[in-house]
Each structure stands twice: as C-alpha cells, then as structure tokens.
Amino acid sequence: MRILIACWIVLLLTPTVFAQELTVGSKRFTESYILGEIIQQTAEATQGTTAVHKQGLGNTGIVFAALKGGSIDVYPEYVGTLDKEILKNKAPADIATLNRQLAPMGLGVAVPLGFNNTYALAMPEEKAEALGIRTFSDLAKHPELKIALSQEFLGRADGWPGLQKAYRLPFSTPRGIDHGLSYEAIAQGQIDITDIYTTDAKIDRYKLRVLTDDRKFFPSYEAVLLYRLDLPQRLPKTWAALQKLEGKISEKRMIAMNAEAELEGKSFATIAAGFLNKEVNAPTTADPQQSFLTKLFGDDFWKLTTEHISLVFISLGFGVLVGVPLGIWAARVPRATQPILSIVGVIQTIPSLALLAFLIPLFQIGTPSALVALFLYALLPIVRNTYTGLSDIPSSLKESALALGLPSVARLRLIELPLAARTILAGIKTSAVINVGTATIAAFIGAGGYGERIASGLALNDNATLLAGAIPAAVLALLVQFGFDVLDRWLIPAGLQTQSPSLES
Amino acid sequence: MICVENVSKTYGKQTALASTTLVFQAGATTVLIGPSGCGKSTLLRIIVGLIRPDRGRVLLGAQALTADNAEVMRHGLGYVIQDGGLFPHLTAEENVTLLARFLKRSSEAINQRVTALSDLVQLSRTALSRYPKDLSGGQRQRVGLMRALMLDPAILLFDEPLGALDPITRSELQTQLKNIFTDLKKTVVLVTHDMGEAAYFGDEIVLLREGRIVQQGSLADLLERPVEPYVTDFIRAQRSPLPSFEEPVL
C-alpha cells in the first residue's frame, strides 16, 4: 500500500518536475480555453516542440501567479486586464510601457491577436427597447432593474466599483453570479442586467442588447500573449510560429469560435484545429443522451478517477499524520486546546479559491497546491474528533490506567487511543467525504480530477459535461462513506462494538 | 507499611483533607470510613499518587512517593475501584495481564499467574475470555481484583469495591475477599461508607469527618470508647431503623 502511494506521488509530481518544452495556460472561460488550445497546437506544429496546455487554471490572479512562478510559459491575456488589474496603472498605458513595467518580473507582452474583448453590460433586447435603454448612462434612470455580475467583475478595479462611480449608477451592491450561469438567469427573467464580454457567443442567441459605453469607461481589452521573457531565447522557432498569430483573429471570428464551443458543443481542440486549417477528426454533438454517457465514461474517466482518488487520499493521509497528533496535543495540554482548535477552525472558513490563490506563490499551480489546500481542509474534523474522543474517556478509566503504573505513552497507545478510535475514525471519514467534494476545485489550478469536467461544463454552460464530473464525485463520496463504515467494523475492538455475540452469563 | 505524614489537600477554599498523619500496619487491613465528602477517597487517591497533596508526604515501605517514582511505585500497589475500572476494549484476561505484558514478563509466568489468580478469586476460564460488558458485576469485580494482584504487590487499595453490587453477590464477595486478605497477608486499605463492611474487614478502623480523623482504633475502641458523640451517632445511623432488626455484625 505504501509503495502504491509513493508511486502515485511520483506520478503526480512528474509533470511539474520534468516540465515539457512549452507549457501554455488559460483562464477559466471558453475564449481563453480556445486561445490556449490555438497556442498549444501552433507550438506543436513547430518541428521538435512538444507543448502542454494547462486548461482553465482559474482567474487572472491564479494564472498570472502561475506564469510568474514559471509553471507556465505563456497564456492569452487582455491589455486592459494587464493594465488595470495586474499592474494597477492609474491611466491606460501602451504596450511599450507595459513591457517596461513587466520586464523586472521577467515577463513580456506581445502578439496582439487582432480582436478586442472588452467588458460591457447587456440586457434583453425587448426590455431595453421598452424602457428606451441604449447606453450605460440610460441605466441611471432605472434603479428598479435587477443586476447580477460575475464575481471577478464585482471585485476588480476596472469592473463594477469604477463603473458605478463613473456613471453614478443607482444600484446598491449587486449579486454575484458565475459568468457561465448569467445568460440562463437572464433568459429566465431572474435578472435584467449582467456583465458580458463583447465576444460572448450567446449575445445573439439570447437576444440581448449590448449597451454602449458612452463615456468610454472600459479601456481596450485587446487580446495579446503574456509570456516569460526566456521563451523567445529558449524556443526561438516556436516563438516565431506564435508571432505569426498576430492580427489573425478578428472579433467576428472569435465570436464564431466561442459559439462553436458553447452552442454547437465542439471541443476546444477541434475548434483550434479548424482555425489552424488542420484535419478535424473529433465529432460534434450527436444525440444528447448518448453524449452524456460517452462523456461520463470518456477516455479521461480513469485518468480523472485516479487523479481524484489520489488527491483525496494523499491529502487525507497527511491530514491524519498531522491531525491526530494535534488532537492528542489539544487533549493532553489544556493550554494548547483553544489555540489549536481555533486555528484549524479558522482554516476551514477560508474560501477554497482564496486559499488556492494564497498557496500558488508558495507551491506553484497544480497538484502540490491542491494537496496542501485539501490537507488543510481535512484537519478540522480529524483534530476535533481526536480531541473529543480522548476528552470523553471516563476519568475512572484514565485513572485506572494511571494507577496501574503505565507510562504516559503506553497509556495513550494501549488505552486512550483504542478507546477513542471510533470517534477518531468518524472524524477521518468526515474529512474524506468532504475532501471528495472539495477536490473538484483542484481542476481550477490544473491538478485534475472530476473537477476538470465541472469546470469546463461551467465555462461552456454544458450541463452534460458538468454532470459527467459531478455524478462520479457524488458516487465516490458514497463509496468512501461505505468504505469507512466497513473499516469501522473491522478496526474497532469487539469490546466497543454495540453488537456482539450474546453470551449466557 | 504505609506512612502518611502531615498530608493535606484543599480545592480552592474547600478543605478535602486537613493535615493528617496515619500509619497503616503491614499485613493488616485498615478501613477508611465516613460520610460522603469526609476525605476518605482523597486520602486513598493520595496514596496511589492520583492526587498530589499540597503538603506532607507518603511513604510506601521505606520510600517516599514522588512524581518521578510514582510509575514504578504503583507496580507495588494493587488498586481496585467500584465496578473494577476495567478497560472495555480488552477482554477480562487482557485486562488482567496488560501491565505484565507491557513489562515483558514471560508468557509462561503470566499464564501460571492467571491460573493461580482465577482459582483464588473463583473465576472461570470462559469468563476470562469475555469483554467487560459481557460479564456480571461480581465477575467484573473479581477481574479487577485479579488485575490488582497480578504483579503480587505488597499493598492492596480498595475504593468502595463492592458499592455497585446486589446484596447477595456483595456478601459472597465480602467473604471471599476476607479469606484472601487473611491468606495473602497483604497490607490492605479499604474505603467504604458501610459500617458493617468496615467492622467485618477492619483490623483497624479510621473514621473521618470533614477532612479530619475523628477516631482511629479497633471496632471495640469505636463502640466502647468513642472520643466524641459523633462516633456513636455515625455507628447508630447505620443500623436499620426497625427496632427488632438485628445487625448481623454489630
């Protein structure tokens, strides 16, 4: 078993240790996935280059940290995001200025791809017509409209806070909504206004009116390549090939490619191949039900299952190795009790994406960061149950052990831990089940698992893919629960089992 | 021999045991008796080292009990509490042999000792293979006694050992215990609140009240030469209120 786990760890760490020649990153939305795929395939087409695409790593902060940390070499970015969000410039800067600011970090920006994907606000065409709303300024007269914005747009300086000030918009803090879900919400009339990207595929399909930014609040969001400065020297041929992408993708072309992904269900690889005039061999969507089953047991099923199980159980293993001693410490040293329980309690309250963003600079993107995050989340139930299990042992039994003349360590090993075993095991079970669910976030930082399907399902608004990730995760959670129940029967001493063979007295 | 010298213990403002000096004679049975909260259990637990006294010291034989030597000193003590204090995750036999196995005694010696002890306390082999929850109260108490006797300690300490038993089992065990004490000639300290039990077991009886020794002596001393009216009151209170009922021992 130990050897098996060791093999798993080695297998998981291999891609980060022996980095491929070119590693491409992308953010967690359709367009970024497609552009990442185009970059990867362009590089692959160059002689002697292998390229890996780490899909949908997360939001800007996570992908940028990955680039800075050297986990990826290049990813598609937008000038406006770079300008305002990453470099926090007060006034818009040109590409030369940006490059001067990025150089000290070992990064550069180049190859404008040819389209501008800026932010905009959109609302249903009919409603806009009825209320006579065409521009952002018109919105100021309609505080009754329901507005919901993507979390990223709500938080970033060039998003809602700046926009609200610039147009004096009367809305109080809007609700946050995942960008993948906002079109559905608008179609069902749950909300009236949301933020969109001007190259979104669904603008036409959902009959939305894109409102005009009449005061030119949003800067240019020209798509460019953000890369590590060592890339052109390290892979000159590949870099030359990537430079040829300059100006090749028009806004119209980008909307069309986004629509191919989100409305026609084509894979990102297929779309990128189509763009690069390569042979298209992946089929498009057929019968939706068959496609769900195909997706569920697709080629990646075992890979994702192995990744998911490894994430859960390796982090759980470390959780046990650290959590049980911490729980013992908390139970034995009264002064340590509150500090230990409070700290592991606080860790539990940190939102998963925030924790990941914090861990990436320390452990890079990918499996190590995900393992550390899952390990931290696994601690609370294990520590708390170990503490409770040990504290709840009747004092008469603790004293009996003491009065026998057993040393401290022997009392713990022979008496207290066996008596607390059931409670401790229940804590480990809770951590394992929670970890199965939490491990789906690992996909956002490229650590794989069923979350990959959930992330791309969300990005594509494709329920079949989403369910093909969510259902196996739920089944795995049930299996883990069942497995621990069996383990309980097997490990807990017969004298502590509630049912035992009845004996005549 | 056990010597308790100027030992006292307080909890906040509550005096559990005022400065107390006592000698427990080797080979004799001394009973500590008194109402709830009189300090009799506190005194016993100080001798075992479960409670550290605020002042004074305890000598077991020639050696003073300290925090450092408590573990080893306890190997020379057998301690039995109400209901046996057995570990529920171990069988009766595992409970009995736990310490001997931990101290790496040979399995041959352990088996011999278990056989001898099960004969002594009259416990069957089948009962030894059971878990505590599958034993009767009397059986649990016999296992507790076996566990205390396992390393053949010179001193046996009992804290209300028969308190949780039904009257028939209780009287059966009383007789057995008395015989064992007589045969083994151990130094025995027994805590009880039952005057009948004290009279039956005690070569010496120590009556405590509110953390102080009221009187120490034989049953005859307490009955015939009470140092204060409380002694007589305490003994009387334990007789049946029925005038015609005769206490078998007193």
Coordinates of C-alpha atoms in Angstrom, one line a residue, chain A residues 35-497:
Chain A
L35 CA -6.9 30.6 -27.4
G36 CA -4.8 28.4 -25.2
E37 CA -5.6 25.4 -27.5
I38 CA -4.6 27.5 -30.6
I39 CA -1.3 28.5 -28.9
Q40 CA -0.6 24.9 -28.0
Q41 CA -1.4 23.5 -31.4
T42 CA 0.6 26.2 -33.1
A43 CA 3.6 25.3 -31.0
E44 CA 3.1 21.6 -31.6
A45 CA 3.2 22.2 -35.3
T46 CA 6.7 23.6 -35.0
Q47 CA 9.3 21.0 -35.5
G48 CA 10.8 19.5 -32.3
T49 CA 8.5 21.2 -29.9
T50 CA 6.1 19.5 -27.5
A51 CA 3.5 21.6 -25.9
V52 CA 1.2 21.1 -23.0
H53 CA -2.0 23.1 -22.3
K54 CA -3.0 23.5 -18.7
Q55 CA -6.6 24.3 -19.2
G56 CA -8.7 26.7 -17.1
L57 CA -6.3 27.3 -14.3
G58 CA -8.5 29.8 -12.7
N59 CA -9.0 33.6 -12.6
T60 CA -6.4 36.2 -13.5
G61 CA -4.6 36.1 -10.2
I62 CA -4.0 32.4 -10.3
V63 CA -2.9 32.3 -13.9
F64 CA -0.6 35.3 -13.6
A65 CA 0.9 33.8 -10.4
A66 CA 1.5 30.6 -12.4
L67 CA 3.3 32.5 -15.1
K68 CA 5.4 34.4 -12.7
G69 CA 6.3 31.3 -10.8
G70 CA 7.3 29.5 -14.0
S71 CA 4.6 26.8 -14.0
I72 CA 3.5 28.1 -17.4
D73 CA 5.4 29.9 -20.2
V74 CA 2.6 31.8 -21.9
Y75 CA -1.1 32.5 -21.8
P76 CA -3.6 34.7 -23.6
E77 CA -4.3 37.9 -21.7
Y78 CA -6.1 41.2 -22.4
V79 CA -4.3 44.6 -22.4
G80 CA -6.9 46.2 -20.1
T81 CA -6.7 43.5 -17.5
L82 CA -3.0 43.7 -17.5
D83 CA -3.0 47.5 -17.3
K84 CA -5.6 47.9 -14.5
E85 CA -5.8 44.7 -12.7
I86 CA -2.3 43.3 -12.7
L87 CA -0.1 46.4 -12.9
K88 CA -2.7 48.7 -11.3
N89 CA -1.9 51.6 -13.5
K90 CA -4.0 54.8 -13.0
A91 CA -4.1 55.8 -16.7
P92 CA -4.1 53.5 -19.7
A93 CA -0.6 52.5 -20.9
D94 CA 0.5 51.4 -24.3
I95 CA 2.2 48.1 -25.0
A96 CA 5.8 49.6 -24.8
T97 CA 5.0 51.0 -21.3
L98 CA 3.5 47.7 -20.2
N99 CA 6.6 45.8 -21.4
R100 CA 8.9 48.2 -19.4
Q101 CA 6.8 47.5 -16.3
L102 CA 6.8 43.8 -16.8
A103 CA 10.5 43.3 -17.6
P104 CA 11.7 43.3 -14.0
M105 CA 9.3 40.4 -13.4
G106 CA 10.9 38.5 -16.3
L107 CA 7.7 38.8 -18.3
G108 CA 6.7 40.4 -21.6
V109 CA 3.6 41.1 -23.7
A110 CA 3.4 40.8 -27.5
V111 CA 1.5 39.5 -30.5
P112 CA -1.9 41.3 -30.5
L113 CA -4.2 38.6 -31.8
G114 CA -6.5 41.0 -33.6
F115 CA -9.6 41.4 -31.6
N116 CA -10.9 43.5 -28.6
N117 CA -12.9 41.6 -26.0
T118 CA -14.0 44.3 -23.7
Y119 CA -16.5 44.3 -20.9
A120 CA -20.0 45.5 -21.5
L121 CA -23.4 45.4 -19.8
A122 CA -26.2 43.6 -21.6
M123 CA -30.0 43.2 -21.1
P124 CA -32.8 41.6 -23.0
E125 CA -33.5 43.4 -26.3
E126 CA -37.3 43.7 -25.7
K127 CA -36.9 45.1 -22.2
A128 CA -34.2 47.5 -23.4
E129 CA -36.5 48.7 -26.2
A130 CA -39.5 49.1 -24.0
L131 CA -37.5 51.2 -21.4
G132 CA -35.5 53.0 -24.1
I133 CA -32.2 52.0 -22.8
R134 CA -29.2 52.2 -25.2
T135 CA -26.3 53.4 -23.2
F136 CA -24.8 52.9 -19.8
S137 CA -25.9 56.4 -18.9
D138 CA -29.6 55.5 -19.5
L139 CA -29.3 52.9 -16.7
A140 CA -29.0 55.6 -14.1
K141 CA -32.7 56.3 -14.6
H142 CA -33.8 52.7 -13.8
P143 CA -32.7 51.7 -10.3
E144 CA -35.5 49.1 -10.3
L145 CA -33.6 46.8 -12.7
K146 CA -32.2 43.6 -11.2
I147 CA -28.5 43.4 -11.7
A148 CA -26.1 40.5 -11.1
L149 CA -22.5 40.5 -12.0
S150 CA -19.7 37.9 -12.2
Q151 CA -17.6 37.7 -9.1
E152 CA -14.4 38.8 -10.9
F153 CA -16.2 41.8 -12.4
L154 CA -17.5 42.8 -9.0
G155 CA -14.1 42.7 -7.4
R156 CA -11.7 44.2 -9.9
A157 CA -10.9 47.9 -10.0
D158 CA -11.7 48.1 -13.7
G159 CA -15.0 46.4 -13.1
W160 CA -18.0 47.4 -11.1
P161 CA -16.6 49.8 -8.5
G162 CA -15.1 52.0 -11.2
L163 CA -18.1 51.7 -13.5
Q164 CA -20.5 52.6 -10.7
K165 CA -18.6 55.7 -9.9
A166 CA -18.1 56.8 -13.5
Y167 CA -21.8 56.6 -14.4
R168 CA -23.2 57.2 -10.9
L169 CA -25.3 54.1 -11.2
P170 CA -28.0 53.9 -8.6
F171 CA -27.7 50.1 -7.8
S172 CA -26.6 49.0 -4.4
T173 CA -24.1 46.2 -4.3
P174 CA -25.3 43.7 -7.0
R175 CA -25.5 40.0 -6.5
G176 CA -22.6 37.8 -7.7
I177 CA -23.2 35.1 -10.3
D178 CA -21.0 32.7 -12.2
H179 CA -20.5 34.0 -15.7
G180 CA -21.4 30.6 -17.1
L181 CA -24.8 30.9 -15.4
S182 CA -25.7 34.5 -16.0
Y183 CA -27.2 34.0 -19.5
E184 CA -29.6 31.4 -18.2
A185 CA -30.5 33.7 -15.3
I186 CA -31.3 36.5 -17.8
A187 CA -33.2 34.2 -20.1
Q188 CA -35.4 33.1 -17.2
G189 CA -36.0 36.6 -16.1
Q190 CA -34.3 36.2 -12.8
I191 CA -32.1 39.1 -13.5
D192 CA -32.2 42.0 -16.0
I193 CA -28.6 43.1 -16.5
T194 CA -25.3 41.3 -16.3
D195 CA -21.8 41.9 -17.4
I196 CA -20.7 40.2 -20.6
Y197 CA -17.7 40.1 -22.8
T198 CA -18.1 41.6 -26.3
T199 CA -17.1 38.4 -27.9
D200 CA -19.5 36.2 -26.0
A201 CA -21.2 33.6 -28.1
K202 CA -24.6 33.8 -26.6
I203 CA -25.3 37.5 -27.1
D204 CA -27.3 36.8 -30.3
R205 CA -28.8 33.5 -29.1
Y206 CA -30.3 35.0 -26.0
K207 CA -31.4 38.2 -27.9
L208 CA -29.5 40.6 -25.7
R209 CA -28.8 44.3 -26.4
V210 CA -25.2 45.2 -25.6
L211 CA -25.3 48.7 -24.1
T212 CA -23.0 51.4 -25.3
D213 CA -20.2 52.5 -23.1
D214 CA -20.9 56.2 -23.9
R215 CA -18.3 57.7 -21.6
K216 CA -15.6 55.2 -22.7
F217 CA -15.1 53.8 -19.2
F218 CA -13.7 50.4 -20.3
P219 CA -10.2 50.5 -21.7
S220 CA -9.2 48.4 -24.7
Y221 CA -9.2 44.7 -24.0
E222 CA -7.1 43.7 -26.9
A223 CA -6.1 40.1 -26.7
V224 CA -2.3 39.5 -26.5
L225 CA 0.2 36.9 -25.4
L226 CA 1.7 37.3 -22.0
Y227 CA 4.9 35.3 -21.8
R228 CA 8.1 34.7 -19.9
L229 CA 11.0 36.6 -21.4
D230 CA 13.2 33.5 -21.6
L231 CA 10.7 31.9 -24.0
P232 CA 11.9 33.5 -27.3
Q233 CA 15.5 32.5 -26.5
R234 CA 14.7 29.0 -25.3
L235 CA 12.4 28.1 -28.1
P236 CA 13.1 30.6 -31.0
K237 CA 11.3 28.5 -33.7
T238 CA 8.2 28.1 -31.5
W239 CA 8.2 31.8 -30.7
A240 CA 8.5 32.7 -34.4
A241 CA 5.4 30.5 -35.1
L242 CA 3.5 32.1 -32.3
Q243 CA 4.3 35.6 -33.6
K244 CA 2.6 34.7 -36.9
L245 CA -0.7 34.6 -35.0
E246 CA -0.6 38.5 -34.8
G247 CA -3.7 40.0 -36.1
K248 CA -5.1 36.7 -37.3
I249 CA -8.2 36.5 -35.1
S250 CA -10.9 39.1 -35.8
E251 CA -13.7 39.9 -33.4
K252 CA -16.2 38.1 -35.6
R253 CA -14.0 35.1 -35.9
M254 CA -13.7 34.9 -32.1
I255 CA -17.5 35.2 -31.6
A256 CA -17.9 32.4 -34.1
M257 CA -15.4 30.2 -32.4
N258 CA -17.0 30.9 -29.0
A259 CA -20.3 29.9 -30.5
E260 CA -18.8 26.7 -31.9
A261 CA -17.8 25.7 -28.4
E262 CA -20.8 26.9 -26.4
L263 CA -23.7 26.4 -28.8
E264 CA -22.5 23.6 -31.0
G265 CA -20.7 21.6 -28.4
K266 CA -17.4 21.2 -30.3
S267 CA -14.3 20.5 -28.3
F268 CA -11.7 23.3 -27.9
A269 CA -9.1 21.1 -29.7
T270 CA -11.5 20.7 -32.7
I271 CA -12.2 24.4 -32.9
A272 CA -8.5 25.3 -32.6
A273 CA -7.6 22.7 -35.3
G274 CA -10.3 24.2 -37.5
F275 CA -8.9 27.6 -37.1
L276 CA -5.4 26.4 -38.0
N277 CA -6.9 24.6 -41.1
K278 CA -5.9 21.2 -39.7
E279 CA -7.8 18.0 -40.1
V280 CA -10.9 17.9 -37.9
N281 CA -11.4 14.4 -36.5
A282 CA -13.4 15.0 -33.4
P283 CA -17.2 14.6 -33.9
T284 CA -19.6 17.2 -32.9
T285 CA -22.5 16.6 -30.5
A286 CA -25.0 13.9 -31.5
D287 CA -27.9 12.5 -29.5
P288 CA -27.6 14.3 -26.2
Q289 CA -28.3 11.3 -24.0
Q290 CA -25.7 9.2 -25.7
S291 CA -23.4 12.1 -25.5
F292 CA -23.8 12.2 -21.7
L293 CA -22.9 8.5 -21.3
T294 CA -20.0 9.0 -23.8
K295 CA -18.8 11.9 -21.7
L296 CA -19.3 10.1 -18.4
F297 CA -17.1 7.1 -19.5
G298 CA -15.0 9.1 -21.9
D299 CA -11.3 8.3 -22.4
D300 CA -10.3 10.5 -19.5
F301 CA -12.6 8.7 -17.0
W302 CA -9.9 6.5 -15.4
K303 CA -7.3 9.3 -15.5
L304 CA -9.7 11.7 -13.7
T305 CA -10.7 9.0 -11.3
T306 CA -7.1 8.2 -10.4
E307 CA -6.3 11.8 -10.0
H308 CA -9.3 12.5 -7.9
I309 CA -8.7 9.5 -5.6
S310 CA -5.0 10.4 -5.3
L311 CA -5.8 13.9 -4.3
V312 CA -8.4 12.8 -1.7
F313 CA -6.4 10.1 -0.1
I314 CA -2.9 11.6 -0.2
S315 CA -4.1 14.8 1.4
L316 CA -6.2 12.7 3.9
G317 CA -3.1 10.7 4.8
F318 CA -1.1 13.8 5.7
G319 CA -4.2 15.1 7.5
V320 CA -4.2 12.0 9.7
L321 CA -0.4 12.2 10.2
V322 CA -0.7 15.8 11.4
G323 CA -4.3 16.0 12.7
V324 CA -4.2 13.1 15.2
P325 CA -1.0 14.3 17.0
L326 CA -2.5 17.8 17.1
G327 CA -5.7 16.4 18.6
I328 CA -3.7 14.5 21.2
W329 CA -1.8 17.6 22.0
A330 CA -5.0 19.6 22.4
A331 CA -6.5 16.9 24.7
R332 CA -3.4 16.5 26.8
V333 CA -2.2 20.1 27.2
P334 CA -5.0 22.3 28.5
R335 CA -3.2 25.5 27.5
A336 CA -2.9 24.2 23.9
T337 CA -6.5 23.3 23.5
Q338 CA -8.1 26.6 22.5
P339 CA -5.2 27.8 20.2
I340 CA -5.2 24.5 18.2
L341 CA -8.9 24.2 17.8
S342 CA -9.3 27.8 16.9
I343 CA -6.6 27.7 14.2
V344 CA -7.8 24.6 12.5
G345 CA -11.3 26.1 12.7
V346 CA -10.3 29.3 11.1
I347 CA -8.5 27.4 8.2
Q348 CA -11.9 25.7 7.5
T349 CA -13.6 29.1 6.9
I350 CA -11.1 30.3 4.2
P351 CA -12.9 30.0 0.9
S352 CA -11.2 27.4 -1.3
L353 CA -10.3 29.7 -4.2
A354 CA -8.9 32.3 -1.8
L355 CA -6.8 29.6 -0.2
L356 CA -5.5 28.4 -3.5
A357 CA -4.6 31.9 -4.6
F358 CA -2.6 32.2 -1.4
L359 CA -0.9 28.8 -1.9
I360 CA 0.1 29.1 -5.5
P361 CA 3.0 31.5 -4.9
L362 CA 4.4 29.0 -2.4
F363 CA 3.7 25.7 -4.1
Q364 CA 3.1 26.6 -7.8
I365 CA 0.0 25.7 -9.6
G366 CA -1.0 22.1 -9.9
T367 CA -1.1 19.1 -7.7
P368 CA 1.1 20.3 -4.8
S369 CA -1.1 23.4 -4.1
A370 CA -4.2 21.3 -4.3
L371 CA -2.8 18.7 -2.0
V372 CA -1.9 21.4 0.6
A373 CA -5.3 23.0 0.4
L374 CA -7.1 19.7 0.8
F375 CA -4.8 18.7 3.6
L376 CA -5.6 21.9 5.4
Y377 CA -9.3 21.4 5.0
A378 CA -9.0 17.8 6.2
L379 CA -7.5 18.9 9.5
L380 CA -10.5 20.2 11.4
P381 CA -12.7 17.1 11.6
I382 CA -9.7 14.9 12.4
V383 CA -8.2 17.2 15.1
R384 CA -11.6 17.9 16.7
N385 CA -12.7 14.3 16.8
T386 CA -9.4 13.2 18.2
Y387 CA -9.6 15.8 20.9
T388 CA -13.3 14.9 21.7
G389 CA -12.6 11.2 21.6
L390 CA -9.8 11.5 24.1
S391 CA -11.5 14.0 26.3
D392 CA -14.7 11.9 26.5
I393 CA -12.9 8.8 28.0
P394 CA -14.4 8.4 31.5
S395 CA -11.9 9.7 34.1
S396 CA -12.3 6.4 36.1
L397 CA -10.7 4.6 33.1
K398 CA -7.9 7.2 32.7
E399 CA -7.2 6.8 36.4
S400 CA -7.2 3.1 36.3
A401 CA -4.6 3.2 33.6
L402 CA -2.6 5.7 35.6
A403 CA -2.9 3.6 38.8
L404 CA -1.6 0.5 37.0
G405 CA 1.7 2.3 36.6
L406 CA 1.7 2.6 32.8
P407 CA 3.9 5.4 31.5
S408 CA 2.2 8.2 29.5
V409 CA 3.0 7.0 26.0
A410 CA 1.8 3.5 26.9
R411 CA -1.4 4.8 28.3
L412 CA -2.0 6.7 25.1
R413 CA -1.2 3.7 22.9
L414 CA -2.8 0.9 24.8
I415 CA -5.8 2.5 26.5
E416 CA -6.7 6.0 25.3
L417 CA -6.3 5.8 21.5
P418 CA -8.1 2.4 21.3
L419 CA -11.0 3.9 23.4
A420 CA -11.1 7.0 21.2
A421 CA -10.7 5.0 18.0
R422 CA -14.3 5.1 16.9
T423 CA -14.6 8.9 17.3
I424 CA -11.3 9.5 15.6
L425 CA -12.2 7.2 12.7
A426 CA -15.5 9.1 12.3
G427 CA -13.5 12.3 12.0
I428 CA -11.3 10.8 9.3
K429 CA -14.4 9.7 7.5
T430 CA -15.9 13.2 7.6
S431 CA -12.7 14.6 6.2
A432 CA -12.6 12.0 3.5
V433 CA -16.1 12.7 2.3
I434 CA -15.7 16.4 2.4
N435 CA -12.4 16.1 0.5
V436 CA -14.1 14.2 -2.3
G437 CA -16.3 17.2 -2.8
T438 CA -13.6 19.8 -2.2
A439 CA -11.1 18.1 -4.5
T440 CA -13.3 19.2 -7.5
I441 CA -11.7 22.7 -7.1
A442 CA -8.3 21.2 -7.8
A443 CA -9.2 21.4 -11.5
F444 CA -9.2 25.2 -11.3
I445 CA -5.5 25.1 -10.8
G446 CA -4.7 22.3 -13.2
A447 CA -4.5 19.4 -10.7
G448 CA -7.1 17.3 -12.5
G449 CA -9.8 15.2 -11.0
Y450 CA -13.5 15.2 -11.8
G451 CA -13.5 18.9 -11.3
E452 CA -12.0 19.3 -14.8
R453 CA -15.4 18.3 -16.2
I454 CA -17.2 20.5 -13.8
A455 CA -15.0 23.5 -14.6
S456 CA -15.3 23.1 -18.3
G457 CA -19.0 22.3 -18.0
L458 CA -19.5 25.6 -16.2
A459 CA -17.4 27.5 -18.6
L460 CA -19.3 26.1 -21.6
N461 CA -22.7 26.1 -19.9
D462 CA -22.8 22.4 -20.8
N463 CA -24.8 20.5 -18.3
A464 CA -23.9 17.1 -19.6
T465 CA -20.2 17.7 -19.1
L466 CA -20.9 19.2 -15.7
L467 CA -22.9 16.2 -14.6
A468 CA -20.3 13.8 -16.0
G469 CA -18.0 15.4 -13.4
A470 CA -20.4 15.9 -10.6
I471 CA -22.1 12.5 -10.6
P472 CA -18.9 10.4 -10.3
A473 CA -17.8 12.7 -7.5
A474 CA -21.0 12.1 -5.6
V475 CA -20.8 8.3 -6.2
L476 CA -17.2 8.4 -5.0
A477 CA -18.3 10.2 -1.8
L478 CA -20.9 7.5 -1.2
L479 CA -18.3 4.8 -1.8
V480 CA -15.9 6.4 0.6
Q481 CA -18.6 6.7 3.3
F482 CA -19.4 3.0 2.8
G483 CA -15.7 2.0 2.9
F484 CA -15.3 3.7 6.2
D485 CA -18.3 2.0 7.7
V486 CA -16.7 -1.3 6.7
L487 CA -13.4 -0.2 8.2
D488 CA -15.2 0.7 11.4
R489 CA -16.5 -2.8 11.9
W490 CA -13.1 -4.2 11.1
L491 CA -10.9 -1.9 13.2
I492 CA -12.9 -1.1 16.3
P493 CA -12.2 -3.6 19.1
A494 CA -15.0 -6.1 19.6
G495 CA -15.4 -4.9 23.2
L496 CA -16.5 -1.5 21.9
Q497 CA -18.9 -2.7 19.2

